[in-house]
mmCIF file of C-alpha atoms in Angstrom:
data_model
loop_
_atom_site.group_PDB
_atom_site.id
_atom_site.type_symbol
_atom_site.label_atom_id
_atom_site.label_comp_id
_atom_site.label_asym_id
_atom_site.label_seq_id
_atom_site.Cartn_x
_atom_site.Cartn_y
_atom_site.Cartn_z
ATOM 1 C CA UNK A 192 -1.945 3.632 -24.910
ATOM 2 C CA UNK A 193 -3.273 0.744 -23.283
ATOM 3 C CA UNK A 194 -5.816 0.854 -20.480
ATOM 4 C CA UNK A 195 -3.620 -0.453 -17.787
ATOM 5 C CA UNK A 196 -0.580 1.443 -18.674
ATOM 6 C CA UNK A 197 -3.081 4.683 -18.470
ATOM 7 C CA UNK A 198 -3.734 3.455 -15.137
ATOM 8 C CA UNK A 199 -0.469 3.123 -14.217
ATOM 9 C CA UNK A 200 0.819 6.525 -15.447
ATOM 10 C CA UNK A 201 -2.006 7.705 -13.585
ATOM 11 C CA UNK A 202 -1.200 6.454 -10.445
ATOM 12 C CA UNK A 203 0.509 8.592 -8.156
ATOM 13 C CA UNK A 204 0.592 8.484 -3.721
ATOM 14 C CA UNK A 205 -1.705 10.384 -2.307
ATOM 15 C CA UNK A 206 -1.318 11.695 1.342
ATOM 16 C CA UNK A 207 -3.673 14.517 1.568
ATOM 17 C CA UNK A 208 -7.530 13.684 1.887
ATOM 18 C CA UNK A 209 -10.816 15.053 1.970
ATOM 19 C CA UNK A 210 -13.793 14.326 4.849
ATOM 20 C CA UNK A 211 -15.865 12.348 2.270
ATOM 21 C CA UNK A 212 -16.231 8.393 2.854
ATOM 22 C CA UNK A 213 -14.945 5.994 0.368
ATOM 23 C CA UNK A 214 -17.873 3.891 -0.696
ATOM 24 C CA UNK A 215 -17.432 0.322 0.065
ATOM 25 C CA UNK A 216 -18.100 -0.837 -3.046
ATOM 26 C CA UNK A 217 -14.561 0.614 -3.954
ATOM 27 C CA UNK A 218 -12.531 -0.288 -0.894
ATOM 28 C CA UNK A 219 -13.988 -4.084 -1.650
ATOM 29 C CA UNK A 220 -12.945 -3.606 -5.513
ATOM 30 C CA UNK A 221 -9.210 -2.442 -3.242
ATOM 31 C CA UNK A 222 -9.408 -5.707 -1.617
ATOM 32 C CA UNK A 223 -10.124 -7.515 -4.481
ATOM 33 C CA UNK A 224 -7.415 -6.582 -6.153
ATOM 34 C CA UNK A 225 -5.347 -7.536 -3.732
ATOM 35 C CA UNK A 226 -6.604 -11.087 -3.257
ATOM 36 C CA UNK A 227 -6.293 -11.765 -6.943
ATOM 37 C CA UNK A 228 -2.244 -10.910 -6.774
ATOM 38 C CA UNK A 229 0.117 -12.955 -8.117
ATOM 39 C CA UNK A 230 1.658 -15.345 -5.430
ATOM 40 C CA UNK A 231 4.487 -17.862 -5.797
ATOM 41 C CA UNK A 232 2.813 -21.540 -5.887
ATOM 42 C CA UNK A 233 -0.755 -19.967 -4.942
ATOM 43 C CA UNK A 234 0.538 -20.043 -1.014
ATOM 44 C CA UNK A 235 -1.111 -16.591 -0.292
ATOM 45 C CA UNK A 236 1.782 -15.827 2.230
ATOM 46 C CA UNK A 237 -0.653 -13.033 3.527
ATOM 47 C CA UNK A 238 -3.841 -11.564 5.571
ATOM 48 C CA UNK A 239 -4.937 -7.993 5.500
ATOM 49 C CA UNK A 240 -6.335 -6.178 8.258
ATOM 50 C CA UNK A 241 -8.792 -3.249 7.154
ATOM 51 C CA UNK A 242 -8.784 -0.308 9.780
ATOM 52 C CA UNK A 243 -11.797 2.507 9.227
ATOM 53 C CA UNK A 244 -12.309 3.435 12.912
ATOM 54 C CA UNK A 245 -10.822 6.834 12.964
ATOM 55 C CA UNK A 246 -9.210 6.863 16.328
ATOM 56 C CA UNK A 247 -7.696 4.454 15.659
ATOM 57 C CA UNK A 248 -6.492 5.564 12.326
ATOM 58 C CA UNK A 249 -5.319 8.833 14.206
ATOM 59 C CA UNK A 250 -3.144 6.598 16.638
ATOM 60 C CA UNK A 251 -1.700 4.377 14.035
ATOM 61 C CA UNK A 252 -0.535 7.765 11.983
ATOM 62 C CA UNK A 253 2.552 7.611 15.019
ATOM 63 C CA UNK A 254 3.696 4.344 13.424
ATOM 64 C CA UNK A 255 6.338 6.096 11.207
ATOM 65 C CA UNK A 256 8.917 8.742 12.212
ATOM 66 C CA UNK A 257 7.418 11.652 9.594
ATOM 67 C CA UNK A 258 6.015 8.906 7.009
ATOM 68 C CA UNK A 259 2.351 8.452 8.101
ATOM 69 C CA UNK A 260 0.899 11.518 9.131
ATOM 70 C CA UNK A 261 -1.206 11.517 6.731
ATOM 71 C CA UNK A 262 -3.375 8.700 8.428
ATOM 72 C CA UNK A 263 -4.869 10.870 10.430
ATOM 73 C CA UNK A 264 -6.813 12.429 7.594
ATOM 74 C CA UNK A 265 -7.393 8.641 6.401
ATOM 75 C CA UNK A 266 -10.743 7.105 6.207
ATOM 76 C CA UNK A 267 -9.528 3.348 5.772
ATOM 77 C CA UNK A 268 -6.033 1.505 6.023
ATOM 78 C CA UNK A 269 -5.159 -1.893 4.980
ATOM 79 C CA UNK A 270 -2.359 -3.265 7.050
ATOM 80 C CA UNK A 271 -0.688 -6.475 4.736
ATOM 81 C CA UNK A 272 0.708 -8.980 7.213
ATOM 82 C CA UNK A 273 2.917 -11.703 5.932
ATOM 83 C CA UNK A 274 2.238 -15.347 6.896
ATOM 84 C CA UNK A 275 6.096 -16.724 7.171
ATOM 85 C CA UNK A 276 5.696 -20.441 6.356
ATOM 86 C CA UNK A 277 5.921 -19.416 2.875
ATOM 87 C CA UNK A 278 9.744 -18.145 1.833
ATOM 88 C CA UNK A 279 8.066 -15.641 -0.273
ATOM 89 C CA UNK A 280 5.837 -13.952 1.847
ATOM 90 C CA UNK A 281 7.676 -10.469 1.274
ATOM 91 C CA UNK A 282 7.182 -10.646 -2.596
ATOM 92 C CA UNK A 283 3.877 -11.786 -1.799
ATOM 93 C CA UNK A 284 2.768 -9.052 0.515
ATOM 94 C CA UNK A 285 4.237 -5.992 -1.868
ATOM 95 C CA UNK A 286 2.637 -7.213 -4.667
ATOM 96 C CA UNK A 287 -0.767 -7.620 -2.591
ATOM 97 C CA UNK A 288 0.382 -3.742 -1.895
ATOM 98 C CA UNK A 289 0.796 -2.447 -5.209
ATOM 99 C CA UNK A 290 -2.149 -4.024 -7.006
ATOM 100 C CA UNK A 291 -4.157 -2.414 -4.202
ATOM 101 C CA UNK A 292 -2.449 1.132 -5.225
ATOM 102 C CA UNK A 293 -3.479 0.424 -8.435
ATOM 103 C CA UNK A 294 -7.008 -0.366 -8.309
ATOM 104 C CA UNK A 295 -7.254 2.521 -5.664
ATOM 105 C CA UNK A 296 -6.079 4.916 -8.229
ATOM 106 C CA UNK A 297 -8.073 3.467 -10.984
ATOM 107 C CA UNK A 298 -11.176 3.895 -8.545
ATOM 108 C CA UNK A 299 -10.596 7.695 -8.353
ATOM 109 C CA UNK A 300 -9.009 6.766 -4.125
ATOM 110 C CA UNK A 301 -6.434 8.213 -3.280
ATOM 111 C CA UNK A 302 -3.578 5.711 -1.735
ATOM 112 C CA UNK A 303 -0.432 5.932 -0.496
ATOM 113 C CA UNK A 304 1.998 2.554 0.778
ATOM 114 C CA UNK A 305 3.834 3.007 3.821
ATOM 115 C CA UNK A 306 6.651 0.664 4.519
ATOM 116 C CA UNK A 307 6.438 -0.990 7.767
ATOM 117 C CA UNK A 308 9.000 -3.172 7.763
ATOM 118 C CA UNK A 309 12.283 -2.629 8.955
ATOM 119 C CA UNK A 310 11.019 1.072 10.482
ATOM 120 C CA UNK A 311 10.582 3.119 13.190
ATOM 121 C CA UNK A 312 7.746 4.487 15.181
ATOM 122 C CA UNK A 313 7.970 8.334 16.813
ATOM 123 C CA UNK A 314 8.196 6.423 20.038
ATOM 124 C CA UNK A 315 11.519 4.447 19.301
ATOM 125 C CA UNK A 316 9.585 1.013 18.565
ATOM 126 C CA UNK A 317 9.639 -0.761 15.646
ATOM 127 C CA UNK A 318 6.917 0.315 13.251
ATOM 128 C CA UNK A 319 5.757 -3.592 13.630
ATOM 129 C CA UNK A 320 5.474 -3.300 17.279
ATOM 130 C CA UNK A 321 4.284 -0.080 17.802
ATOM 131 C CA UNK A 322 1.057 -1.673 15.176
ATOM 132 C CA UNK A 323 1.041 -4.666 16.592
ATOM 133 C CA UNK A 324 0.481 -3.232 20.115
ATOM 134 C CA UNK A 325 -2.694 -1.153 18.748
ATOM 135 C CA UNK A 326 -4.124 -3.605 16.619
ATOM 136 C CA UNK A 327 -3.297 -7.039 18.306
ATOM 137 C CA UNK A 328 -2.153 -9.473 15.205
ATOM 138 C CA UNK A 329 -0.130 -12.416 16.171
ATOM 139 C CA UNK A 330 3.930 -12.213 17.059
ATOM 140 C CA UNK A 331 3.996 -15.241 14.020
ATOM 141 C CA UNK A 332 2.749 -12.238 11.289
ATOM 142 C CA UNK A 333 5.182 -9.856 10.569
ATOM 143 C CA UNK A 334 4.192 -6.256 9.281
ATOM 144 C CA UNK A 335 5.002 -5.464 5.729
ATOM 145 C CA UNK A 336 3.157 -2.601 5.231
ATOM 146 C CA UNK A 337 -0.201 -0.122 4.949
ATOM 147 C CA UNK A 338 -1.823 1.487 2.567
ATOM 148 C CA UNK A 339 -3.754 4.443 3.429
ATOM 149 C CA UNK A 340 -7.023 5.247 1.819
ATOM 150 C CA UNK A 341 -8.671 8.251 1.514
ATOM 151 C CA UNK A 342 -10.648 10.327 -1.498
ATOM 152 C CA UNK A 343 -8.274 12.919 -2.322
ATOM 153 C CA UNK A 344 -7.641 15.827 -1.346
ATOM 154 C CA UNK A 345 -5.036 17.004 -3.909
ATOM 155 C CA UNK A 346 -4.303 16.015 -7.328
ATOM 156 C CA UNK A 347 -1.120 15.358 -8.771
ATOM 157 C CA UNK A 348 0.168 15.198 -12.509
ATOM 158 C CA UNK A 349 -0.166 11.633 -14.212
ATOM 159 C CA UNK A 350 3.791 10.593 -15.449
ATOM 160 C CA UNK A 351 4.449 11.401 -18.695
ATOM 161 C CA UNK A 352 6.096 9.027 -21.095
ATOM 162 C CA UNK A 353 9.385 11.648 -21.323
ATOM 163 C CA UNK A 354 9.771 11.446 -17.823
ATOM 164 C CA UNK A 355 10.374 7.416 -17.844
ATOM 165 C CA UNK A 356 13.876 6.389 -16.615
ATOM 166 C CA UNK A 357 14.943 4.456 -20.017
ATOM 167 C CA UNK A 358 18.484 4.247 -18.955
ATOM 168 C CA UNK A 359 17.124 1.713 -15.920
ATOM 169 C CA UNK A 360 16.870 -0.456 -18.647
ATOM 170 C CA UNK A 361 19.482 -3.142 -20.046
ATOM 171 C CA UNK A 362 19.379 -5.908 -22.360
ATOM 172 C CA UNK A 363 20.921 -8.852 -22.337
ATOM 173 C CA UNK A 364 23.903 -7.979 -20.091
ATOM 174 C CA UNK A 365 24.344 -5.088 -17.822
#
């Protein structure tokens, strides 16, 4: 099987985490990834905001009504803000977002993506303005997403080809 299918099969979300520190070595290799994503005409319709202070890790896990608890026990989050000039700076963003999932999982971190968009903090806010308020980025960048980062703390079973939903598939007409 190739390498980055094995990857991919590999990668699962992770929301449980141990106390040990990812290096930063990795959690640049993260952002790499991310800054090397595909993105329509090269705009980079994107910025990414890297969070490792813990308290404020622990405040940001309220940003999701029973969806990002699991910050708490974070040591890093990337929050992927999307830069609107650009018509495409959703697609933009989520790929940014899933290449980071990737290399985390590839780098033995575990990662989880929360959705921010469209969602709900514990405290009725939006999940964009209860971040916003905490971490201070401009009312022009609206909040795709996190991804939490942590080394993991549980290990879950790599998808096995069997399990693949073939009958998502279609060819040439639906």
């Amino acid at each position: 099987m190739n390498e980055v299918l094995q990857v991919m099969m590999r990668r699962r979300s992770i929301r449980k985490y141990t106390d040990q520190p990812i290096r930063e070595e990795s959690l640049r290799q993260i952002l790499q990834a991310g800054l090397v994503s595909e993105s329509a005409h090269n705009r980079k319709a994107y910025e990414l905001l890297v969070v490792r202070d813990r308290e404020m890790l622990r405040k940001m896990a309220g940003c999701r009504v029973g969806s990002a608890k699991h910050l708490e026990q974070a040591d890093a989050a990337i929050v992927v803000l999307g830069k609107t000039e650009a018509d495409t700076w959703i697609e933009d963003s989520v790929i940014v977002l899933a290449n980071m999932h990737l290399m985390a999982s590839a780098l033995g971190v575990g990662s989880c993506i929360i959705q921010g968009r469209m969602r709900y903090a514990a405290d009725g806010s939006s999940t964009e303005a209860y971040l916003r308020n905490l971490l201070g980025y401009p009312e022009t960048m609206p909040l795709q997403g996190l991804l939490a980062l942590g080394m993991p703390g549980e290990e879950r079973p790599a998808y096995r080809a069997e399990e693949l939903h073939w009958e998502k598939v279609h060819r040439e007409r639906y």
